[in-house]
PDB file of C-alpha atoms in Angstrom:
ATOM      1  CA  ARG A 168     181.838 172.448 196.869  1.00 50.00           C
ATOM      2  CA  CYS A 169     178.436 172.468 195.122  1.00 44.00           C
ATOM      3  CA  ALA A 170     180.025 174.140 191.830  1.00 46.00           C
ATOM      4  CA  ARG A 171     183.172 171.411 191.882  1.00 47.00           C
ATOM      5  CA  ALA A 172     180.398 168.817 192.360  1.00 45.00           C
ATOM      6  CA  ARG A 173     178.367 170.194 189.247  1.00 47.00           C
ATOM      7  CA  CYS A 174     181.673 169.916 187.287  1.00 47.00           C
ATOM      8  CA  THR A 175     182.610 166.473 188.224  1.00 48.00           C
ATOM      9  CA  GLY A 176     179.183 165.357 187.343  1.00 50.00           C
ATOM     10  CA  ALA A 177     178.918 166.926 184.274  1.00 48.00           C
ATOM     11  CA  ARG A 178     182.608 165.375 183.370  1.00 51.00           C
ATOM     12  CA  ALA A 179     181.391 162.089 184.527  1.00 47.00           C
ATOM     13  CA  GLN A 180     178.229 162.612 182.247  1.00 53.00           C
ATOM     14  CA  GLU A 181     180.074 163.681 179.375  1.00 49.00           C
ATOM     15  CA  ARG A 182     182.687 160.762 179.792  1.00 47.00           C
ATOM     16  CA  GLY A 183     179.467 158.169 180.007  1.00 48.00           C
ATOM     17  CA  SER A 184     177.906 160.153 177.083  1.00 47.00           C
ATOM     18  CA  ARG A 185     181.468 159.601 175.016  1.00 44.00           C
ATOM     19  CA  THR A 186     181.298 155.870 175.599  1.00 43.00           C
ATOM     20  CA  ARG A 187     177.957 155.297 175.096  1.00 45.00           C
ATOM     21  CA  SER A 188     178.327 156.854 171.752  1.00 41.00           C
ATOM     22  CA  ALA A 189     181.668 154.554 170.756  1.00 39.00           C
ATOM     23  CA  GLN A 190     179.405 151.687 171.719  1.00 43.00           C
ATOM     24  CA  ARG A 191     176.760 152.557 169.373  1.00 41.00           C
ATOM     25  CA  THR A 192     179.380 153.323 166.786  1.00 33.00           C
ATOM     26  CA  ARG A 193     181.024 149.810 167.220  1.00 35.00           C
ATOM     27  CA  ALA A 194     177.544 148.425 167.238  1.00 38.00           C
ATOM     28  CA  ALA A 195     176.182 149.980 163.995  1.00 35.00           C
ATOM     29  CA  SER A 196     179.962 149.176 162.573  1.00 32.00           C
ATOM     30  CA  THR A 197     179.328 145.521 163.104  1.00 32.00           C
ATOM     31  CA  SER A 198     175.677 145.133 162.165  1.00 32.00           C
ATOM     32  CA  ARG A 199     176.792 146.596 158.872  1.00 33.00           C
ATOM     33  CA  VAL A 200     178.714 143.069 158.509  1.00 33.00           C
ATOM     34  CA  PRO A 201     176.503 140.116 158.017  1.00 38.00           C
ATOM     35  CA  ALA A 202     176.684 137.743 161.087  1.00 41.00           C
ATOM     36  CA  ALA A 203     178.224 135.086 158.308  1.00 40.00           C
ATOM     37  CA  MET A 204     179.175 137.078 155.559  1.00 40.00           C
ATOM     38  CA  GLY A 205     180.252 134.840 152.642  1.00 85.00           C
ATOM     39  CA  VAL A 206     180.375 131.579 154.563  1.00 89.00           C
ATOM     40  CA  LEU A 207     179.029 129.355 151.976  1.00 91.00           C
ATOM     41  CA  ALA A 208     181.737 130.881 149.395  1.00 92.00           C
ATOM     42  CA  GLU A 209     184.392 130.505 151.829  1.00 93.00           C
ATOM     43  CA  ALA A 210     183.744 126.829 152.269  1.00 94.00           C
ATOM     44  CA  THR A 211     183.333 126.503 148.539  1.00 95.00           C
ATOM     45  CA  ALA A 212     186.911 127.939 148.088  1.00 95.00           C
ATOM     46  CA  ALA A 213     188.346 125.622 150.939  1.00 96.00           C
ATOM     47  CA  LEU A 214     186.948 122.645 149.198  1.00 96.00           C
ATOM     48  CA  ALA A 215     188.417 123.496 145.895  1.00 95.00           C
ATOM     49  CA  PRO A 216     191.339 120.735 144.973  1.00 94.00           C
ATOM     50  CA  ALA A 217     193.936 123.314 144.960  1.00 94.00           C
ATOM     51  CA  ALA A 218     193.133 124.165 148.827  1.00 95.00           C
ATOM     52  CA  LEU A 219     191.970 120.659 149.689  1.00 96.00           C
ATOM     53  CA  ARG A 220     194.603 118.604 148.510  1.00 96.00           C
ATOM     54  CA  LEU A 221     198.206 117.940 149.314  1.00 95.00           C
ATOM     55  CA  ASP A 222     201.072 118.893 146.559  1.00 90.00           C
ATOM     56  CA  GLY A 223     199.615 121.847 145.101  1.00 81.00           C
ATOM     57  CA  GLY A 224     195.952 120.017 144.676  1.00 80.00           C
ATOM     58  CA  ALA A 225     197.349 117.027 142.617  1.00 80.00           C
ATOM     59  CA  GLY A 226     198.062 114.783 145.709  1.00 90.00           C
ATOM     60  CA  SER A 227     195.944 113.295 148.319  1.00 95.00           C
ATOM     61  CA  LEU A 228     193.165 115.119 150.547  1.00 97.00           C
ATOM     62  CA  GLY A 229     195.320 116.963 153.151  1.00 98.00           C
ATOM     63  CA  ALA A 230     193.902 116.220 157.194  1.00 98.00           C
ATOM     64  CA  GLU A 231     194.254 119.884 157.871  1.00 98.00           C
ATOM     65  CA  GLN A 232     192.758 121.107 154.727  1.00 97.00           C
ATOM     66  CA  PHE A 233     189.990 118.622 154.681  1.00 98.00           C
ATOM     67  CA  LEU A 234     189.109 119.589 158.517  1.00 98.00           C
ATOM     68  CA  ARG A 235     189.486 123.131 158.001  1.00 98.00           C
ATOM     69  CA  ALA A 236     186.943 123.109 155.324  1.00 97.00           C
ATOM     70  CA  CYS A 237     184.448 121.101 157.260  1.00 97.00           C
ATOM     71  CA  GLY A 238     184.955 123.782 159.772  1.00 97.00           C
ATOM     72  CA  LEU A 239     183.772 126.172 157.654  1.00 96.00           C
ATOM     73  CA  VAL A 240     180.447 124.923 157.098  1.00 94.00           C
ATOM     74  CA  LEU A 241     179.549 125.231 160.604  1.00 94.00           C
ATOM     75  CA  PRO A 242     178.518 128.835 160.580  1.00 92.00           C
ATOM     76  CA  VAL A 243     176.266 127.570 157.428  1.00 90.00           C
ATOM     77  CA  LEU A 244     174.689 125.283 160.081  1.00 91.00           C
ATOM     78  CA  GLY A 245     174.400 127.952 162.469  1.00 90.00           C
ATOM     79  CA  ALA A 246     172.322 130.279 159.511  1.00 89.00           C
ATOM     80  CA  LEU A 247     170.038 127.315 159.571  1.00 89.00           C
ATOM     81  CA  GLY A 248     168.926 127.570 163.371  1.00 86.00           C
ATOM     82  CA  ALA A 249     168.533 125.440 166.175  1.00 86.00           C
ATOM     83  CA  GLY A 250     166.873 122.891 164.516  1.00 83.00           C
ATOM     84  CA  LEU A 251     170.220 121.842 162.845  1.00 88.00           C
ATOM     85  CA  ALA A 252     172.082 122.305 166.372  1.00 90.00           C
ATOM     86  CA  VAL A 253     172.477 118.382 166.348  1.00 88.00           C
ATOM     87  CA  VAL A 254     174.236 118.198 163.321  1.00 92.00           C
ATOM     88  CA  LYS A 255     176.411 121.213 163.864  1.00 94.00           C
ATOM     89  CA  ALA A 256     177.544 119.791 167.476  1.00 94.00           C
ATOM     90  CA  ASP A 257     178.255 116.520 165.549  1.00 94.00           C
ATOM     91  CA  ILE A 258     180.272 117.970 162.791  1.00 96.00           C
ATOM     92  CA  GLY A 259     182.170 120.264 165.575  1.00 97.00           C
ATOM     93  CA  GLY A 260     182.740 117.098 167.443  1.00 97.00           C
ATOM     94  CA  ASN A 261     184.280 114.642 165.061  1.00 98.00           C
ATOM     95  CA  ILE A 262     186.375 117.686 163.542  1.00 98.00           C
ATOM     96  CA  ASP A 263     188.000 118.125 167.133  1.00 98.00           C
ATOM     97  CA  ARG A 264     188.550 114.509 167.322  1.00 98.00           C
ATOM     98  CA  LEU A 265     190.362 114.125 164.133  1.00 98.00           C
ATOM     99  CA  SER A 266     192.365 117.474 164.791  1.00 98.00           C
ATOM    100  CA  LYS A 267     193.748 116.447 167.984  1.00 98.00           C
ATOM    101  CA  ARG A 268     195.116 113.161 166.527  1.00 98.00           C
ATOM    102  CA  ARG A 269     196.471 115.264 163.512  1.00 98.00           C
ATOM    103  CA  GLU A 270     198.171 117.338 166.187  1.00 98.00           C
ATOM    104  CA  GLU A 271     199.906 114.601 167.805  1.00 97.00           C
ATOM    105  CA  ASP A 272     202.208 114.133 164.774  1.00 98.00           C
ATOM    106  CA  PRO A 273     201.372 116.479 162.171  1.00 97.00           C
ATOM    107  CA  GLY A 274     204.281 115.167 159.678  1.00 96.00           C
ATOM    108  CA  LYS A 275     202.797 111.531 160.146  1.00 97.00           C
ATOM    109  CA  TYR A 276     199.209 112.553 159.414  1.00 98.00           C
ATOM    110  CA  LYS A 277     199.618 115.048 156.479  1.00 97.00           C
ATOM    111  CA  ALA A 278     197.323 113.221 154.395  1.00 98.00           C
ATOM    112  CA  LEU A 279     193.648 112.600 155.677  1.00 98.00           C
ATOM    113  CA  PHE A 280     193.713 109.070 155.300  1.00 98.00           C
ATOM    114  CA  ASP A 281     196.865 108.233 157.050  1.00 98.00           C
ATOM    115  CA  ILE A 282     194.826 108.522 159.816  1.00 98.00           C
ATOM    116  CA  VAL A 283     192.811 105.870 159.303  1.00 98.00           C
ATOM    117  CA  ARG A 284     195.565 103.324 157.938  1.00 98.00           C
ATOM    118  CA  ALA A 285     197.295 104.130 161.285  1.00 98.00           C
ATOM    119  CA  GLU A 286     193.946 102.764 163.038  1.00 97.00           C
ATOM    120  CA  MET A 287     193.604  99.962 160.692  1.00 97.00           C
ATOM    121  CA  ASP A 288     197.425  98.799 161.079  1.00 97.00           C
ATOM    122  CA  ALA A 289     196.719  98.897 165.059  1.00 97.00           C
ATOM    123  CA  ARG A 290     193.314  97.291 164.907  1.00 96.00           C
ATOM    124  CA  THR A 291     191.314 100.233 166.531  1.00 95.00           C
ATOM    125  CA  ALA A 292     189.472 101.672 163.211  1.00 95.00           C
ATOM    126  CA  SER A 293     186.455  99.781 164.242  1.00 93.00           C
ATOM    127  CA  ARG A 294     186.177 101.140 167.568  1.00 94.00           C
ATOM    128  CA  THR A 295     183.405 103.659 168.275  1.00 93.00           C
ATOM    129  CA  ASP A 296     185.808 106.408 169.933  1.00 95.00           C
ATOM    130  CA  SER A 297     188.210 105.761 166.813  1.00 96.00           C
ATOM    131  CA  CYS A 298     189.176 108.721 164.666  1.00 98.00           C
ATOM    132  CA  THR A 299     188.020 106.483 161.772  1.00 97.00           C
ATOM    133  CA  ASN A 300     184.468 106.378 163.345  1.00 97.00           C
ATOM    134  CA  ALA A 301     184.533 110.344 163.562  1.00 97.00           C
ATOM    135  CA  LEU A 302     185.455 110.494 159.908  1.00 98.00           C
ATOM    136  CA  LEU A 303     182.556 108.037 159.151  1.00 98.00           C
ATOM    137  CA  TRP A 304     180.270 110.307 160.881  1.00 97.00           C
ATOM    138  CA  LEU A 305     181.826 113.523 159.776  1.00 98.00           C
ATOM    139  CA  ARG A 306     181.560 112.622 155.970  1.00 98.00           C
ATOM    140  CA  ARG A 307     177.802 111.686 156.572  1.00 97.00           C
ATOM    141  CA  ALA A 308     176.815 114.768 158.354  1.00 96.00           C
ATOM    142  CA  MET A 309     178.774 116.711 155.373  1.00 97.00           C
ATOM    143  CA  ALA A 310     176.972 114.501 152.660  1.00 97.00           C
ATOM    144  CA  PHE A 311     173.498 115.920 154.709  1.00 97.00           C
ATOM    145  CA  VAL A 312     174.656 119.364 154.643  1.00 96.00           C
ATOM    146  CA  ALA A 313     175.583 119.352 150.826  1.00 97.00           C
ATOM    147  CA  ALA A 314     172.394 117.523 149.924  1.00 98.00           C
ATOM    148  CA  LEU A 315     170.256 120.393 152.022  1.00 96.00           C
ATOM    149  CA  VAL A 316     171.990 123.078 150.089  1.00 96.00           C
ATOM    150  CA  GLY A 317     171.549 121.218 146.812  1.00 97.00           C
ATOM    151  CA  GLU A 318     167.911 121.019 147.470  1.00 97.00           C
ATOM    152  CA  LEU A 319     167.878 124.933 147.971  1.00 96.00           C
ATOM    153  CA  ALA A 320     169.679 125.377 144.904  1.00 96.00           C
ATOM    154  CA  SER A 321     167.618 123.180 142.744  1.00 97.00           C
ATOM    155  CA  ASP A 322     164.179 125.148 143.532  1.00 97.00           C
ATOM    156  CA  ALA A 323     164.479 128.907 144.285  1.00 94.00           C
ATOM    157  CA  SER A 324     160.821 128.219 146.070  1.00 96.00           C
ATOM    158  CA  LEU A 325     161.772 125.534 148.141  1.00 97.00           C
ATOM    159  CA  GLU A 326     161.931 126.673 151.646  1.00 97.00           C
ATOM    160  CA  CYS A 327     164.406 125.283 154.538  1.00 96.00           C
ATOM    161  CA  ALA A 328     162.432 123.116 156.325  1.00 96.00           C
ATOM    162  CA  PRO A 329     161.139 120.751 153.168  1.00 97.00           C
ATOM    163  CA  ALA A 330     165.033 120.920 152.180  1.00 97.00           C
ATOM    164  CA  ALA A 331     166.476 119.385 155.064  1.00 96.00           C
ATOM    165  CA  ALA A 332     163.747 117.083 155.599  1.00 97.00           C
ATOM    166  CA  ALA A 333     164.323 115.701 151.945  1.00 98.00           C
ATOM    167  CA  ALA A 334     168.272 115.722 152.359  1.00 97.00           C
ATOM    168  CA  TYR A 335     167.792 114.104 155.688  1.00 96.00           C
ATOM    169  CA  GLU A 336     165.627 111.333 154.077  1.00 97.00           C
ATOM    170  CA  ARG A 337     168.665 110.902 151.383  1.00 96.00           C
ATOM    171  CA  THR A 338     171.579 110.663 153.791  1.00 97.00           C
ATOM    172  CA  LEU A 339     171.572 110.606 157.384  1.00 94.00           C
ATOM    173  CA  LYS A 340     168.031 108.973 158.098  1.00 95.00           C
ATOM    174  CA  ARG A 341     169.407 105.508 157.163  1.00 93.00           C
ATOM    175  CA  HIS A 342     171.946 105.487 160.005  1.00 93.00           C
ATOM    176  CA  HIS A 343     169.795 106.377 162.855  1.00 92.00           C
ATOM    177  CA  GLY A 344     167.563 104.291 164.804  1.00 93.00           C
ATOM    178  CA  TRP A 345     163.710 105.302 164.864  1.00 94.00           C
ATOM    179  CA  LEU A 346     163.962 107.123 168.117  1.00 94.00           C
ATOM    180  CA  VAL A 347     166.893 109.419 166.596  1.00 92.00           C
ATOM    181  CA  GLN A 348     164.943 109.553 163.179  1.00 92.00           C
ATOM    182  CA  GLN A 349     161.599 111.160 165.389  1.00 94.00           C
ATOM    183  CA  GLY A 350     163.918 113.425 167.015  1.00 92.00           C
ATOM    184  CA  VAL A 351     165.633 114.855 163.958  1.00 92.00           C
ATOM    185  CA  THR A 352     162.569 115.057 161.927  1.00 93.00           C
ATOM    186  CA  LEU A 353     160.898 117.110 164.497  1.00 93.00           C
ATOM    187  CA  ALA A 354     163.961 119.431 164.636  1.00 92.00           C
ATOM    188  CA  LEU A 355     164.229 119.980 161.131  1.00 93.00           C
ATOM    189  CA  LYS A 356     160.940 121.392 161.356  1.00 93.00           C
ATOM    190  CA  LEU A 357     162.518 124.188 163.110  1.00 92.00           C
ATOM    191  CA  ALA A 358     164.706 125.274 160.298  1.00 93.00           C
ATOM    192  CA  PRO A 359     164.327 129.425 159.510  1.00 93.00           C
ATOM    193  CA  ALA A 360     162.795 130.863 156.368  1.00 95.00           C
ATOM    194  CA  ARG A 361     164.543 130.510 153.361  1.00 94.00           C
ATOM    195  CA  ALA A 362     165.041 134.474 152.956  1.00 93.00           C
ATOM    196  CA  ARG A 363     166.505 134.210 156.521  1.00 92.00           C
ATOM    197  CA  PHE A 364     169.123 131.910 155.803  1.00 91.00           C
ATOM    198  CA  GLU A 365     170.074 133.374 152.501  1.00 90.00           C
ATOM    199  CA  ALA A 366     170.735 136.733 154.438  1.00 88.00           C
ATOM    200  CA  ALA A 367     172.734 134.995 157.004  1.00 86.00           C
ATOM    201  CA  THR A 368     175.089 133.610 154.396  1.00 86.00           C
ATOM    202  CA  GLY A 369     175.854 136.804 153.143  1.00 82.00           C
ATOM    203  CA  GLY A 370     173.165 136.607 150.320  1.00 83.00           C
ATOM    204  CA  ALA A 371     173.793 133.263 149.074  1.00 84.00           C
ATOM    205  CA  GLY A 372     172.057 132.514 145.633  1.00 90.00           C
ATOM    206  CA  ALA A 373     171.390 129.451 143.539  1.00 92.00           C
ATOM    207  CA  ASP A 374     174.696 129.643 141.987  1.00 93.00           C
ATOM    208  CA  GLU A 375     176.558 130.240 144.771  1.00 93.00           C
ATOM    209  CA  MET A 376     174.638 127.247 146.471  1.00 95.00           C
ATOM    210  CA  ALA A 377     175.590 124.748 143.475  1.00 96.00           C
ATOM    211  CA  ALA A 378     178.973 126.153 143.551  1.00 96.00           C
ATOM    212  CA  PHE A 379     179.286 124.487 146.937  1.00 96.00           C
ATOM    213  CA  VAL A 380     177.776 121.423 146.109  1.00 97.00           C
ATOM    214  CA  ALA A 381     179.869 120.842 143.231  1.00 97.00           C
ATOM    215  CA  ALA A 382     183.025 121.615 145.270  1.00 97.00           C
ATOM    216  CA  ALA A 383     181.768 119.270 148.060  1.00 97.00           C
ATOM    217  CA  GLU A 384     180.658 116.248 146.496  1.00 97.00           C
ATOM    218  CA  PRO A 385     183.731 114.898 144.909  1.00 97.00           C
ATOM    219  CA  ALA A 386     185.665 114.879 148.038  1.00 97.00           C
ATOM    220  CA  LEU A 387     182.914 113.430 150.240  1.00 98.00           C
ATOM    221  CA  GLU A 388     182.562 110.800 147.683  1.00 97.00           C
ATOM    222  CA  GLU A 389     186.138 110.086 147.799  1.00 97.00           C
ATOM    223  CA  VAL A 390     186.201 109.665 151.554  1.00 97.00           C
ATOM    224  CA  ARG A 391     183.011 107.373 151.250  1.00 96.00           C
ATOM    225  CA  VAL A 392     184.707 105.092 148.599  1.00 96.00           C
ATOM    226  CA  PHE A 393     188.065 105.018 150.669  1.00 97.00           C
ATOM    227  CA  LEU A 394     185.933 103.725 153.810  1.00 97.00           C
ATOM    228  CA  ASP A 395     183.532 101.298 152.048  1.00 95.00           C
ATOM    229  CA  THR A 396     186.889  99.930 150.009  1.00 95.00           C
ATOM    230  CA  HIS A 397     188.165  98.919 153.628  1.00 95.00           C
ATOM    231  CA  GLY A 398     184.984  97.825 154.980  1.00 94.00           C
ATOM    232  CA  LEU A 399     184.538 100.791 157.121  1.00 94.00           C
ATOM    233  CA  ASP A 400     181.537 102.066 155.610  1.00 85.00           C
ATOM    234  CA  ASP A 401     178.486  99.821 156.375  1.00 73.00           C
ATOM    235  CA  VAL A 402     176.150 101.789 153.863  1.00 39.00           C
ATOM    236  CA  ALA A 403     176.717 102.475 150.517  1.00 38.00           C
ATOM    237  CA  VAL A 404     175.256 106.043 149.924  1.00 38.00           C
TER     238      VAL A 404
END
């Protein structure tokens, strides 16, 4: 009986050893892949006209395409740490609201602005819970991200915290009340070191950052102009 017990124990120990070895192998394999590998490049590709617009890149901004591109920016914000958690949550929530509306009738809402036009016809576009309002704040938050990345691209010595502060001053700050401004300003000071951000985005350098900004700005400006033309963007940026 003792011999069988020793044998059983040995087999159990061997199985445990194999399990731990497999776990270490999976962990090592995962660790070789950056946590957010190429996230900036992926977002840049999704913002290119051929990927973002209907009719092979020659038509209107596609609803599904635009929302997907914005969603790909979330890992970029994740790489910027807890200080950007509020902006990340805001972008994610507005994407969800717009996506749910699009999914109600994908054929009707193929173009992004068709969602807004439908609410204008229903006279609901100005409501705080409207998809129009979601698009307004999504654009504003995305403009902040583009401005932040642009700050980093223009100065290789600039750290994330001052870059975020400068971007906030240029974009979102004017839309926030005093209390929110104080909270956001404090939170942005928690942004990680630039080297950590670059590593988390798969080694994104100045050229890759500049490419992201160049891809994002035309689409965001088109959204701003559309909303402003219809009196749905109260502050011109």
